[in-house]
Short mmCIF file of C-alpha atoms in Angstrom, two decimals:
data_model
loop_
_atom_site.label_atom_id
_atom_site.label_comp_id
_atom_site.label_asym_id
_atom_site.label_seq_id
_atom_site.Cartn_x
_atom_site.Cartn_y
_atom_site.Cartn_z
CA UNK A 1283 -93.02 -106.85 -73.36
CA UNK A 1284 -95.88 -104.61 -74.65
CA UNK A 1285 -97.25 -107.15 -76.85
CA UNK A 1286 -98.65 -105.91 -79.76
CA UNK A 1287 -102.67 -106.79 -80.63
CA UNK A 1288 -101.99 -109.27 -82.61
CA UNK A 1289 -99.77 -110.99 -79.31
CA UNK A 1290 -96.63 -111.32 -80.91
CA UNK A 1291 -93.69 -109.88 -78.60
CA UNK A 1292 -91.34 -107.11 -79.61
CA UNK A 1293 -88.92 -109.42 -80.22
CA UNK A 1294 -90.69 -111.53 -82.50
CA UNK A 1295 -91.34 -108.59 -84.62
CA UNK A 1296 -87.47 -107.53 -84.05
CA UNK A 1297 -86.75 -111.20 -85.94
CA UNK A 1298 -89.37 -110.82 -88.29
CA UNK A 1299 -87.49 -107.47 -89.45
CA UNK A 1300 -84.18 -109.41 -89.58
CA UNK A 1301 -85.72 -111.89 -91.20
CA UNK A 1302 -86.67 -109.89 -94.28
CA UNK A 1303 -82.73 -109.34 -95.24
CA UNK A 1304 -81.47 -112.28 -97.33
CA UNK A 1305 -78.46 -112.79 -99.49
CA UNK A 1306 -80.21 -111.29 -102.21
CA UNK A 1307 -82.22 -108.30 -100.14
CA UNK A 1308 -79.31 -106.98 -98.53
CA UNK A 1309 -80.68 -103.25 -98.77
CA UNK A 1310 -84.05 -102.17 -97.75
CA UNK A 1311 -86.13 -99.13 -96.84
CA UNK A 1312 -88.26 -99.35 -94.03
CA UNK A 1313 -91.51 -100.22 -96.32
CA UNK A 1314 -90.27 -102.82 -97.89
CA UNK A 1315 -89.43 -104.04 -94.64
CA UNK A 1316 -93.08 -103.59 -93.63
CA UNK A 1317 -93.94 -105.36 -96.17
CA UNK A 1318 -91.75 -108.21 -96.23
CA UNK A 1319 -92.55 -108.64 -92.43
CA UNK A 1320 -96.19 -108.22 -92.82
CA UNK A 1321 -96.03 -105.16 -90.25
CA UNK A 1322 -97.96 -101.98 -90.39
CA UNK A 1323 -95.73 -98.85 -91.90
CA UNK A 1324 -95.85 -96.98 -88.90
CA UNK A 1325 -94.38 -100.30 -86.44
CA UNK A 1326 -91.76 -100.97 -88.90
CA UNK A 1327 -90.56 -97.20 -89.12
CA UNK A 1328 -90.19 -97.05 -85.47
CA UNK A 1329 -88.60 -100.40 -85.12
CA UNK A 1330 -86.32 -99.66 -87.80
CA UNK A 1331 -85.52 -96.14 -86.00
CA UNK A 1332 -84.70 -98.43 -82.60
CA UNK A 1333 -82.22 -100.45 -84.67
CA UNK A 1334 -80.54 -97.82 -86.51
CA UNK A 1335 -79.86 -96.23 -83.20
CA UNK A 1336 -78.31 -99.37 -81.37
CA UNK A 1337 -76.41 -100.22 -84.61
CA UNK A 1338 -77.94 -103.59 -85.34
CA UNK A 1339 -79.25 -101.80 -88.45
CA UNK A 1340 -77.18 -99.22 -90.60
CA UNK A 1341 -78.17 -96.74 -92.86
CA UNK A 1342 -76.87 -97.67 -96.53
CA UNK A 1343 -78.19 -93.89 -97.83
CA UNK A 1344 -80.93 -91.63 -97.11
CA UNK A 1345 -83.63 -94.21 -97.33
CA UNK A 1346 -82.39 -97.72 -97.08
CA UNK A 1347 -80.67 -99.66 -94.05
CA UNK A 1348 -79.15 -102.78 -94.36
CA UNK A 1349 -78.11 -105.24 -91.13
CA UNK A 1350 -75.16 -103.78 -89.09
CA UNK A 1351 -71.86 -105.06 -88.20
CA UNK A 1352 -72.98 -104.36 -84.36
CA UNK A 1353 -75.30 -107.38 -84.63
CA UNK A 1354 -72.45 -109.69 -86.10
CA UNK A 1355 -70.21 -108.56 -83.49
CA UNK A 1356 -72.79 -109.25 -80.67
CA UNK A 1357 -73.74 -112.81 -82.31
CA UNK A 1358 -69.90 -113.43 -82.82
CA UNK A 1359 -68.07 -113.20 -80.24
CA UNK A 1360 -69.57 -115.04 -77.43
CA UNK A 1361 -70.69 -118.13 -80.05
CA UNK A 1362 -69.40 -121.34 -79.07
CA UNK A 1363 -70.02 -122.54 -82.74
CA UNK A 1364 -67.98 -119.70 -83.68
CA UNK A 1365 -65.51 -120.74 -81.43
CA UNK A 1366 -65.69 -124.56 -83.11
CA UNK A 1367 -65.30 -122.56 -86.63
CA UNK A 1368 -62.28 -121.12 -85.40
CA UNK A 1369 -60.59 -124.07 -83.83
CA UNK A 1370 -61.41 -125.89 -86.91
CA UNK A 1371 -60.43 -123.20 -90.14
CA UNK A 1372 -56.71 -123.77 -90.10
CA UNK A 1373 -57.59 -127.79 -90.40
CA UNK A 1374 -59.91 -127.20 -92.63
CA UNK A 1375 -57.32 -124.85 -94.70
CA UNK A 1376 -55.72 -128.37 -94.64
CA UNK A 1377 -58.26 -130.40 -96.11
CA UNK A 1378 -59.02 -127.61 -98.95
CA UNK A 1379 -55.30 -127.11 -99.89
CA UNK A 1380 -55.16 -131.35 -100.24
CA UNK A 1381 -58.73 -132.08 -101.82
CA UNK A 1382 -58.64 -128.93 -103.51
CA UNK A 1383 -62.64 -129.02 -103.54
CA UNK A 1384 -65.03 -126.70 -101.74
CA UNK A 1385 -64.87 -127.77 -97.62
CA UNK A 1386 -66.96 -127.19 -95.30
CA UNK A 1387 -68.12 -126.79 -91.67
CA UNK A 1388 -71.74 -127.33 -90.50
CA UNK A 1389 -73.57 -127.81 -87.44
CA UNK A 1390 -77.15 -128.93 -86.80
CA UNK A 1391 -79.74 -125.96 -86.21
CA UNK A 1392 -83.69 -126.17 -85.97
CA UNK A 1393 -83.72 -129.74 -87.88
CA UNK A 1394 -81.34 -128.30 -91.18
CA UNK A 1395 -77.74 -128.02 -91.63
CA UNK A 1396 -76.06 -124.72 -91.06
CA UNK A 1397 -72.79 -123.84 -93.27
CA UNK A 1398 -70.51 -121.94 -90.45
CA UNK A 1399 -68.04 -122.11 -93.29
CA UNK A 1400 -66.83 -123.15 -96.50
CA UNK A 1401 -63.56 -122.74 -98.50
CA UNK A 1402 -62.68 -123.02 -102.05
CA UNK A 1403 -60.18 -122.16 -104.04
CA UNK A 1404 -59.75 -118.78 -105.53
CA UNK A 1405 -59.61 -120.38 -109.09
CA UNK A 1406 -63.34 -121.94 -108.00
CA UNK A 1407 -64.55 -118.33 -107.36
CA UNK A 1408 -68.30 -118.36 -106.76
CA UNK A 1409 -69.94 -119.44 -104.17
CA UNK A 1410 -69.38 -116.67 -101.91
CA UNK A 1411 -72.70 -116.19 -100.48
CA UNK A 1412 -73.44 -119.67 -99.35
CA UNK A 1413 -71.87 -119.25 -95.48
CA UNK A 1414 -74.65 -119.12 -92.95
CA UNK A 1415 -77.07 -121.08 -95.63
CA UNK A 1416 -78.80 -124.38 -94.74
CA UNK A 1417 -79.44 -127.54 -96.22
CA UNK A 1418 -82.06 -130.47 -95.36
CA UNK A 1419 -80.26 -132.79 -93.16
CA UNK A 1420 -81.33 -136.12 -94.91
CA UNK A 1421 -80.34 -134.86 -98.28
CA UNK A 1422 -76.55 -133.22 -97.70
CA UNK A 1423 -73.78 -135.69 -96.69
CA UNK A 1424 -73.14 -133.11 -93.81
CA UNK A 1425 -76.64 -133.13 -92.44
CA UNK A 1426 -76.98 -137.19 -92.89
CA UNK A 1427 -73.92 -137.07 -90.20
CA UNK A 1428 -75.57 -134.58 -88.05
CA UNK A 1429 -78.68 -136.55 -88.11
CA UNK A 1430 -77.05 -139.76 -87.79
CA UNK A 1431 -75.82 -138.77 -84.56
CA UNK A 1432 -78.76 -136.75 -83.29
CA UNK A 1433 -80.96 -137.85 -80.08
CA UNK A 1434 -83.53 -140.18 -81.57
CA UNK A 1435 -86.61 -137.90 -81.17
CA UNK A 1436 -84.63 -135.88 -83.53
CA UNK A 1437 -84.35 -138.39 -86.43
CA UNK A 1438 -87.70 -139.91 -85.49
CA UNK A 1439 -89.35 -136.37 -86.25
CA UNK A 1440 -87.58 -136.06 -89.50
CA UNK A 1441 -88.39 -139.54 -90.62
CA UNK A 1442 -92.37 -139.18 -89.53
CA UNK A 1443 -92.44 -135.44 -91.85
CA UNK A 1444 -92.39 -135.45 -95.59
CA UNK A 1445 -88.78 -135.65 -97.20
CA UNK A 1446 -88.36 -133.42 -99.73
CA UNK A 1447 -86.24 -134.41 -102.75
CA UNK A 1448 -83.47 -131.97 -103.71
CA UNK A 1449 -82.24 -134.12 -106.45
CA UNK A 1450 -83.32 -137.40 -108.21
CA UNK A 1451 -81.40 -139.26 -105.85
CA UNK A 1452 -82.25 -137.58 -102.49
CA UNK A 1453 -83.46 -140.39 -100.40
CA UNK A 1454 -86.70 -139.65 -99.60
CA UNK A 1455 -88.34 -143.11 -98.43
CA UNK A 1456 -87.97 -143.34 -94.64
CA UNK A 1457 -86.97 -146.92 -94.72
CA UNK A 1458 -84.18 -145.91 -96.84
CA UNK A 1459 -82.88 -143.02 -94.81
CA UNK A 1460 -83.08 -145.29 -91.72
CA UNK A 1461 -80.63 -147.59 -93.40
CA UNK A 1462 -78.40 -144.81 -94.86
CA UNK A 1463 -78.46 -143.40 -91.17
CA UNK A 1464 -77.17 -146.70 -89.59
CA UNK A 1465 -74.38 -146.95 -92.51
CA UNK A 1466 -72.87 -143.48 -91.52
CA UNK A 1467 -72.89 -144.64 -87.80
CA UNK A 1468 -71.51 -148.10 -88.99
CA UNK A 1469 -68.57 -146.28 -91.60
CA UNK A 1470 -68.08 -143.37 -89.43
CA UNK A 1471 -68.68 -141.06 -92.48
CA UNK A 1472 -71.73 -140.13 -95.03
CA UNK A 1473 -71.13 -140.40 -98.56
CA UNK A 1474 -74.29 -138.61 -100.50
CA UNK A 1475 -73.68 -139.13 -104.60
CA UNK A 1476 -75.88 -136.68 -106.21
CA UNK A 1477 -78.34 -136.22 -103.48
CA UNK A 1478 -78.09 -132.58 -103.72
CA UNK A 1479 -77.09 -132.19 -107.47
CA UNK A 1480 -76.47 -134.85 -109.68
CA UNK A 1481 -73.06 -133.46 -110.58
CA UNK A 1482 -71.60 -133.94 -107.20
CA UNK A 1483 -70.79 -136.34 -104.37
CA UNK A 1484 -70.68 -134.98 -100.65
CA UNK A 1485 -68.71 -136.97 -98.19
CA UNK A 1486 -69.17 -135.83 -94.57
CA UNK A 1487 -67.31 -136.97 -91.36
CA UNK A 1488 -68.52 -135.96 -87.61
CA UNK A 1489 -66.24 -133.74 -85.26
CA UNK A 1490 -66.36 -134.81 -81.64
CA UNK A 1491 -65.68 -132.93 -78.67
CA UNK A 1492 -63.56 -134.42 -76.11
CA UNK A 1493 -66.46 -136.05 -74.26
CA UNK A 1494 -67.23 -137.80 -77.96
CA UNK A 1495 -70.15 -135.67 -78.64
CA UNK A 1496 -70.87 -135.24 -82.20
CA UNK A 1497 -70.86 -131.22 -82.45
CA UNK A 1498 -70.37 -130.51 -86.34
CA UNK A 1499 -69.64 -132.29 -89.36
CA UNK A 1500 -66.80 -131.64 -91.93
CA UNK A 1501 -67.33 -132.11 -95.46
CA UNK A 1502 -66.22 -132.06 -99.14
CA UNK A 1503 -67.92 -131.64 -101.89
CA UNK A 1504 -66.24 -133.66 -104.84
CA UNK A 1505 -66.97 -134.23 -108.76
CA UNK A 1506 -69.63 -137.03 -108.73
CA UNK A 1507 -67.47 -139.86 -109.65
CA UNK A 1508 -64.40 -139.05 -107.63
CA UNK A 1509 -62.69 -141.52 -105.54
CA UNK A 1510 -63.38 -140.70 -101.82
CA UNK A 1511 -60.68 -142.23 -99.86
CA UNK A 1512 -58.02 -140.22 -99.70
CA UNK A 1513 -60.57 -137.13 -99.17
CA UNK A 1514 -61.95 -139.30 -96.53
CA UNK A 1515 -58.73 -139.88 -94.99
CA UNK A 1516 -58.16 -136.00 -94.82
CA UNK A 1517 -61.54 -135.66 -93.29
CA UNK A 1518 -60.91 -138.41 -90.69
CA UNK A 1519 -57.17 -136.78 -89.89
CA UNK A 1520 -58.96 -132.95 -89.62
CA UNK A 1521 -61.64 -134.45 -87.43
CA UNK A 1522 -59.29 -135.81 -85.40
CA UNK A 1523 -57.20 -132.82 -84.87
CA UNK A 1524 -60.16 -130.30 -84.22
CA UNK A 1525 -61.30 -132.69 -81.51
CA UNK A 1526 -57.54 -132.53 -80.14
CA UNK A 1527 -57.86 -129.02 -80.39
CA UNK A 1528 -61.48 -128.33 -79.48
CA UNK A 1529 -60.58 -127.38 -75.83
CA UNK A 1530 -63.29 -125.16 -73.77
CA UNK A 1531 -62.73 -121.53 -75.02
CA UNK A 1532 -59.72 -120.24 -73.19
CA UNK A 1533 -59.80 -117.41 -70.79
CA UNK A 1534 -59.02 -114.21 -72.36
CA UNK A 1535 -57.05 -111.20 -70.76
CA UNK A 1536 -58.36 -107.97 -71.01
CA UNK A 1537 -55.21 -106.82 -72.62
CA UNK A 1538 -55.79 -109.50 -75.20
CA UNK A 1539 -59.21 -108.52 -76.15
CA UNK A 1540 -58.45 -108.02 -80.08
CA UNK A 1541 -55.84 -109.15 -82.45
CA UNK A 1542 -52.17 -107.51 -82.03
CA UNK A 1543 -50.88 -105.24 -84.77
CA UNK B 1458 -92.28 -99.38 -78.92
CA UNK B 1459 -93.26 -99.59 -75.12
CA UNK B 1460 -89.93 -97.58 -73.59
CA UNK B 1461 -89.51 -98.57 -70.05
CA UNK B 1462 -90.26 -96.00 -67.41
CA UNK B 1463 -86.37 -94.94 -67.98
CA UNK B 1464 -86.78 -94.05 -71.34
CA UNK B 1465 -84.91 -96.70 -73.12
CA UNK B 1466 -87.03 -98.61 -75.64
CA UNK B 1467 -87.00 -102.42 -76.25
CA UNK B 1468 -84.43 -102.50 -78.80
CA UNK B 1469 -82.05 -100.92 -76.29
CA UNK B 1470 -82.43 -103.31 -73.41
CA UNK B 1471 -82.33 -106.20 -76.39
CA UNK B 1472 -78.71 -105.02 -76.99
CA UNK B 1473 -77.67 -104.66 -73.25
CA UNK B 1474 -78.83 -108.08 -72.60
CA UNK B 1475 -77.15 -109.03 -76.22
CA UNK B 1476 -73.94 -106.96 -74.85
CA UNK B 1477 -73.78 -109.11 -71.16
CA UNK B 1478 -72.24 -112.18 -73.36
CA UNK B 1479 -68.53 -112.14 -73.95
CA UNK B 1480 -65.86 -114.47 -75.00
CA UNK B 1481 -65.28 -114.76 -71.23
CA UNK B 1482 -68.99 -115.22 -70.17
CA UNK B 1483 -70.76 -116.93 -72.80
CA UNK B 1484 -73.27 -118.98 -70.39
CA UNK B 1485 -75.69 -117.11 -67.83
CA UNK B 1486 -78.55 -117.30 -66.22
CA UNK B 1487 -81.34 -114.64 -66.35
CA UNK B 1488 -80.63 -113.05 -62.81
CA UNK B 1489 -76.64 -112.93 -63.72
CA UNK B 1490 -78.14 -111.20 -67.31
CA UNK B 1491 -80.42 -108.82 -64.94
CA UNK B 1492 -77.23 -108.03 -63.27
CA UNK B 1493 -74.88 -107.41 -65.79
CA UNK B 1494 -77.38 -105.55 -68.15
CA UNK B 1495 -78.38 -103.37 -65.16
CA UNK B 1496 -82.12 -104.48 -65.72
CA UNK B 1497 -84.85 -105.29 -63.27
CA UNK B 1498 -84.98 -109.29 -62.95
CA UNK B 1499 -88.68 -109.20 -64.01
CA UNK B 1500 -87.92 -107.62 -67.15
CA UNK B 1501 -84.49 -109.79 -68.09
CA UNK B 1502 -86.21 -112.97 -67.47
CA UNK B 1503 -89.25 -111.83 -69.77
CA UNK B 1504 -87.03 -110.65 -72.48
CA UNK B 1505 -84.52 -113.65 -72.29
CA UNK B 1506 -88.14 -116.08 -72.53
CA UNK B 1507 -88.71 -113.91 -75.99
CA UNK B 1508 -85.39 -114.41 -77.04
CA UNK B 1509 -85.02 -117.97 -76.34
CA UNK B 1510 -88.66 -118.63 -77.93
CA UNK B 1511 -87.01 -117.01 -81.18
CA UNK B 1512 -83.65 -118.76 -81.33
CA UNK B 1513 -81.66 -115.25 -80.58
CA UNK B 1514 -80.80 -116.64 -77.34
CA UNK B 1515 -80.30 -120.74 -76.52
CA UNK B 1516 -80.78 -122.99 -73.41
CA UNK B 1517 -77.34 -124.19 -72.50
CA UNK B 1518 -78.75 -126.07 -69.56
CA UNK B 1519 -81.61 -125.68 -67.05
CA UNK B 1520 -80.84 -122.71 -66.27
CA UNK B 1521 -78.70 -121.29 -68.18
CA UNK B 1522 -78.57 -119.50 -71.88
CA UNK B 1523 -76.14 -118.82 -74.58
CA UNK B 1524 -76.30 -116.58 -77.82
CA UNK B 1525 -77.91 -118.16 -80.19
CA UNK B 1526 -76.83 -119.50 -83.92
CA UNK B 1527 -80.15 -118.07 -85.03
CA UNK B 1528 -78.51 -114.68 -84.14
CA UNK B 1529 -75.42 -115.32 -86.21
CA UNK B 1530 -76.97 -116.58 -89.29
CA UNK B 1531 -79.48 -113.73 -89.41
CA UNK B 1532 -76.53 -111.27 -88.99
CA UNK B 1533 -74.24 -112.89 -91.58
CA UNK B 1534 -76.35 -113.90 -94.37
CA UNK B 1535 -77.22 -110.49 -95.85
CA UNK B 1536 -74.14 -108.78 -94.50
CA UNK B 1537 -71.77 -106.93 -97.29
CA UNK B 1538 -69.07 -107.20 -94.55
CA UNK B 1539 -69.05 -110.91 -94.55
CA UNK B 1540 -69.62 -111.15 -98.16
CA UNK B 1541 -65.93 -108.99 -98.23
CA UNK B 1542 -64.59 -111.12 -96.02
CA UNK B 1543 -65.61 -114.38 -97.70
CA UNK B 1544 -64.14 -112.63 -101.12
CA UNK B 1545 -60.99 -111.96 -98.85
CA UNK B 1546 -60.37 -115.10 -97.25
CA UNK B 1547 -58.87 -117.00 -100.05
CA UNK B 1548 -56.24 -114.34 -100.62
CA UNK B 1549 -55.70 -114.68 -97.14
CA UNK B 1550 -54.88 -117.82 -97.01
CA UNK B 1551 -52.38 -117.14 -99.50
CA UNK B 1552 -50.74 -114.44 -97.40
CA UNK B 1553 -50.90 -116.40 -94.35
CA UNK B 1554 -49.39 -119.59 -96.20
CA UNK B 1555 -46.62 -117.04 -97.76
CA UNK B 1556 -45.49 -115.33 -94.33
CA UNK B 1557 -46.41 -117.80 -92.01
CA UNK B 1558 -48.02 -115.17 -89.45
CA UNK B 1559 -51.25 -114.04 -88.21
CA UNK B 1560 -53.08 -112.42 -91.17
CA UNK B 1561 -56.18 -110.33 -90.43
CA UNK B 1562 -58.96 -108.23 -92.29
CA UNK B 1563 -60.54 -105.42 -90.50
CA UNK B 1564 -63.19 -102.61 -90.89
CA UNK B 1565 -63.78 -99.48 -89.22
CA UNK B 1566 -66.84 -99.82 -86.69
CA UNK B 1567 -67.74 -96.96 -84.80
CA UNK B 1568 -64.45 -95.66 -84.29
CA UNK B 1569 -62.85 -99.01 -83.91
CA UNK B 1570 -60.82 -101.38 -85.97
CA UNK B 1571 -63.22 -104.59 -85.72
CA UNK B 1572 -61.12 -107.63 -87.13
CA UNK B 1573 -63.55 -109.95 -89.08
CA UNK B 1574 -60.86 -112.75 -89.76
CA UNK B 1575 -57.78 -113.95 -88.36
CA UNK B 1576 -55.54 -116.87 -89.37
CA UNK B 1577 -53.14 -118.45 -87.95
CA UNK B 1578 -50.50 -121.39 -88.52
CA UNK B 1579 -52.13 -124.60 -86.81
CA UNK B 1580 -49.13 -124.57 -85.05
CA UNK B 1581 -49.23 -121.31 -83.68
CA UNK B 1582 -52.46 -122.10 -81.70
CA UNK B 1583 -54.10 -120.06 -79.24
CA UNK B 1584 -55.85 -116.33 -80.49
CA UNK B 1585 -59.14 -118.17 -81.17
CA UNK B 1586 -61.23 -115.92 -79.79
CA UNK B 1587 -60.27 -112.39 -81.50
CA UNK B 1588 -62.46 -112.60 -84.29
CA UNK B 1589 -65.06 -109.82 -83.76
CA UNK B 1590 -62.36 -108.17 -81.64
CA UNK B 1591 -61.45 -104.41 -81.58
CA UNK B 1592 -58.51 -102.01 -81.38
CA UNK B 1593 -58.02 -98.60 -81.48
CA UNK B 1594 -57.65 -96.96 -84.76
CA UNK B 1595 -54.54 -94.87 -83.59
CA UNK B 1596 -53.02 -98.01 -82.38
CA UNK B 1597 -52.94 -100.97 -84.55
CA UNK B 1598 -51.52 -100.88 -87.96
CA UNK B 1599 -55.04 -101.83 -89.47
CA UNK B 1600 -56.59 -99.05 -87.92
CA UNK B 1601 -53.95 -96.27 -88.81
CA UNK B 1602 -54.70 -97.44 -92.52
CA UNK B 1603 -58.50 -97.58 -92.13
CA UNK B 1604 -58.17 -94.13 -90.08
CA UNK B 1605 -55.95 -92.66 -92.73
CA UNK B 1606 -58.43 -92.87 -95.44
CA UNK B 1607 -61.83 -92.11 -93.48
CA UNK B 1608 -63.35 -89.11 -94.07
CA UNK B 1609 -62.18 -85.51 -92.53
CA UNK B 1610 -64.35 -85.52 -89.64
CA UNK B 1611 -63.67 -89.24 -88.44
CA UNK B 1612 -60.51 -88.18 -88.23
CA UNK B 1613 -60.98 -84.75 -86.58
CA UNK B 1614 -62.94 -86.76 -84.17
CA UNK B 1615 -60.49 -89.14 -83.23
CA UNK B 1616 -56.99 -86.39 -83.26
CA UNK B 1617 -59.11 -84.25 -80.76
CA UNK B 1618 -60.24 -86.81 -78.05
CA UNK B 1619 -57.68 -88.28 -75.99
CA UNK B 1620 -55.46 -91.05 -77.72
CA UNK B 1621 -54.95 -94.08 -75.22
CA UNK B 1622 -51.76 -95.91 -75.22
CA UNK B 1623 -51.84 -99.81 -75.92
CA UNK B 1624 -47.93 -99.80 -75.08
CA UNK B 1625 -45.39 -97.25 -74.21
CA UNK B 1626 -44.52 -96.87 -78.34
CA UNK B 1627 -48.24 -96.05 -79.29
CA UNK B 1628 -48.49 -92.72 -80.97
CA UNK B 1629 -50.95 -90.58 -78.52
CA UNK B 1630 -49.70 -86.88 -79.37
CA UNK B 1631 -51.96 -85.71 -82.31
CA UNK B 1632 -49.29 -83.90 -84.20
CA UNK B 1633 -47.59 -87.05 -84.41
CA UNK B 1634 -50.67 -88.82 -85.05
CA UNK B 1635 -51.25 -86.64 -87.96
CA UNK B 1636 -48.04 -87.13 -89.26
CA UNK B 1637 -48.09 -90.69 -89.43
CA UNK B 1638 -51.60 -90.53 -90.85
CA UNK B 1639 -49.82 -88.36 -93.91
CA UNK B 1640 -47.25 -90.92 -94.15
CA UNK B 1641 -49.64 -94.08 -94.57
CA UNK B 1642 -51.39 -92.07 -97.42
CA UNK B 1643 -48.00 -91.51 -99.18
CA UNK B 1644 -46.70 -94.93 -98.65
CA UNK B 1645 -49.65 -96.69 -99.28
CA UNK B 1646 -49.22 -99.00 -95.87
CA UNK B 1647 -48.80 -98.81 -92.23
CA UNK B 1648 -46.17 -100.09 -90.25
CA UNK B 1649 -46.86 -99.90 -86.32
CA UNK B 1650 -43.68 -101.26 -84.30
CA UNK B 1651 -44.48 -101.91 -81.01
CA UNK B 1652 -47.49 -99.53 -81.09
CA UNK B 1653 -49.97 -102.59 -79.86
CA UNK B 1654 -47.26 -104.96 -78.20
CA UNK B 1655 -43.44 -104.13 -77.54
CA UNK B 1656 -42.66 -107.39 -79.54
CA UNK B 1657 -44.61 -106.99 -82.48
CA UNK B 1658 -45.07 -104.99 -85.58
CA UNK B 1659 -48.12 -105.26 -87.46
CA UNK B 1660 -47.97 -104.29 -91.26
CA UNK B 1661 -51.23 -103.31 -93.38
CA UNK B 1662 -52.41 -102.20 -96.52
CA UNK B 1663 -55.76 -100.78 -97.81
CA UNK B 1664 -58.62 -102.79 -99.50
CA UNK B 1665 -60.51 -100.90 -102.08
CA UNK B 1666 -63.73 -101.41 -103.75
CA UNK B 1667 -63.83 -101.13 -107.58
CA UNK B 1668 -64.59 -97.27 -107.31
CA UNK B 1669 -61.29 -96.92 -105.03
CA UNK B 1670 -63.01 -96.50 -101.64
CA UNK B 1671 -61.01 -98.06 -99.10
CA UNK B 1672 -63.30 -100.51 -97.45
CA UNK B 1673 -60.88 -102.61 -94.96
CA UNK B 1674 -57.72 -103.15 -94.34
CA UNK B 1675 -55.64 -106.23 -94.50
CA UNK B 1676 -52.68 -106.82 -92.02
CA UNK B 1677 -49.92 -109.28 -90.85
CA UNK B 1678 -48.20 -109.32 -87.40
CA UNK B 1679 -44.88 -109.94 -87.59
CA UNK B 1680 -42.10 -110.38 -84.93
CA UNK B 1681 -40.91 -106.89 -84.05
CA UNK B 1682 -37.77 -106.44 -86.04
CA UNK B 1683 -39.03 -108.74 -88.85
CA UNK B 1684 -38.24 -107.12 -92.37
CA UNK B 1685 -41.63 -105.80 -94.01
CA UNK B 1686 -40.82 -105.98 -97.49
CA UNK B 1687 -41.96 -109.29 -98.47
CA UNK B 1688 -44.94 -109.61 -96.14
CA UNK B 1689 -45.75 -106.20 -97.59
CA UNK B 1690 -45.65 -107.32 -101.38
CA UNK B 1691 -47.70 -110.25 -100.28
CA UNK B 1692 -50.62 -108.47 -98.88
CA UNK B 1693 -50.48 -105.54 -101.68
CA UNK B 1694 -50.84 -108.54 -104.06
CA UNK B 1695 -53.89 -109.55 -102.32
CA UNK B 1696 -55.32 -106.64 -101.80
CA UNK B 1697 -55.41 -105.90 -105.73
CA UNK B 1698 -56.66 -109.35 -106.00
CA UNK B 1699 -59.40 -108.71 -103.57
CA UNK B 1700 -60.45 -105.56 -105.48
CA UNK B 1701 -60.58 -107.21 -108.57
CA UNK B 1702 -62.96 -110.28 -106.85
CA UNK B 1703 -65.15 -107.68 -105.22
CA UNK B 1704 -68.36 -107.61 -107.19
CA UNK B 1705 -71.53 -107.01 -105.88
CA UNK B 1706 -72.80 -110.15 -104.60
CA UNK B 1707 -73.88 -112.20 -106.67
CA UNK B 1708 -77.72 -113.09 -107.29
CA UNK B 1709 -78.34 -116.21 -105.80
CA UNK B 1710 -80.81 -118.56 -107.23
CA UNK B 1711 -83.10 -120.34 -104.92
CA UNK B 1712 -82.05 -123.85 -105.67
CA UNK B 1713 -78.36 -122.55 -104.96
CA UNK B 1714 -79.05 -121.29 -101.34
CA UNK B 1715 -76.59 -123.37 -99.49
CA UNK B 1716 -73.82 -125.48 -100.09
CA UNK B 1717 -73.67 -128.49 -102.07
CA UNK B 1718 -73.05 -131.90 -100.78
#
């Protein structure tokens, strides 16, 4: 549709505009959006106006806009991954209540681990911006699980590209990573001591659908030298319960479309 | 940008396409999308192709597509309302653990209550599709709270339009609704016995920012004749704790952009 002189589609430009909004840049003027998206001012102004008209962006004040709730609603209400997240949530709460460490749900997305959910104690605070955050597949315990059970072509693509370290202990040698992935498949879990941060150990297990296909990873982040047996047992129990609970999305009655009360 | 002969913008058509995906229609062919969006087949095919190229839609199989996780990620990572939801979640968990009934967080969006979060017991099952669902402001306890503290022009607009009943007990008389809103402001909570479903009573309290502005409603759905005192005390305590916790989104370090482990 009406490609620009540079050949990118309207959809490309729309995504470039949405990508300029980040956890640390939640409110922008059209001119700031133009600069960050690399678009002409007039183009950005016009598209921002259209996006505000449809509710995908919202006016924050006279000059600035932010991402609209309409976008989240459209992105969420039909999403399988969010169905997965919703089914998993009560079991994640159980893990969190018993292990009392950050408890996370991730899927593989574009060769990274994308975090759909993260539960923390009220006391532990912080970390509130990390939902919808990403980590490299080879560094996080969630990513290692998702990579270990991914198709061979995904593994080969990752293993043939440079592996960036996140800490001094991240596996960046392809042969070592290959051995680690085999270990994950053999043990049925991934432990990543210090791979992301020196002070912590991630432990993750696969979440499978009824078919056996791995669709997500469930993980906890422990202090570096904590014993992993009890957390691992809780993760496995939760993963098994989620597998049983993961029926196809129920058919929804019209009268039933939102929460009661 | 390149409006169609009918004068709608590309953004309009994009939204019309995204709107065809619902909790009960999560996967569609381009032809089905065209039909549900009221767009010519060729237009729908072209835009769907662009949306798949950018990841806003994903291929589900050879012929069908679904909403992509990229869309959710872009909608979520910079959203204030999702920041609110993330801050509120631990306190919602506490309410849910103590009241053991559905616990919900809603904001006002386009003259309806939009549900950002809903917690349920693992045992209670079901209801998993209701996140991102909506209810009329005048019917649900959450909506009554959001309406009671909304600007006068929002209230007048709602009160001057026909009020659709959801049950035989929904308030549909403008004078009765006006009295109810005054009661909500006086008591600081809304009780909605049977307004949505005959068998249940919604109870909601406002969530305020530090400035005092009401930004959301926190609610539980109780059996119709349950006592509301203890649930209400839990809701009030949670709302107060959320108010204190609701600082502006923290500045995020680059090294910190996703969850550890």
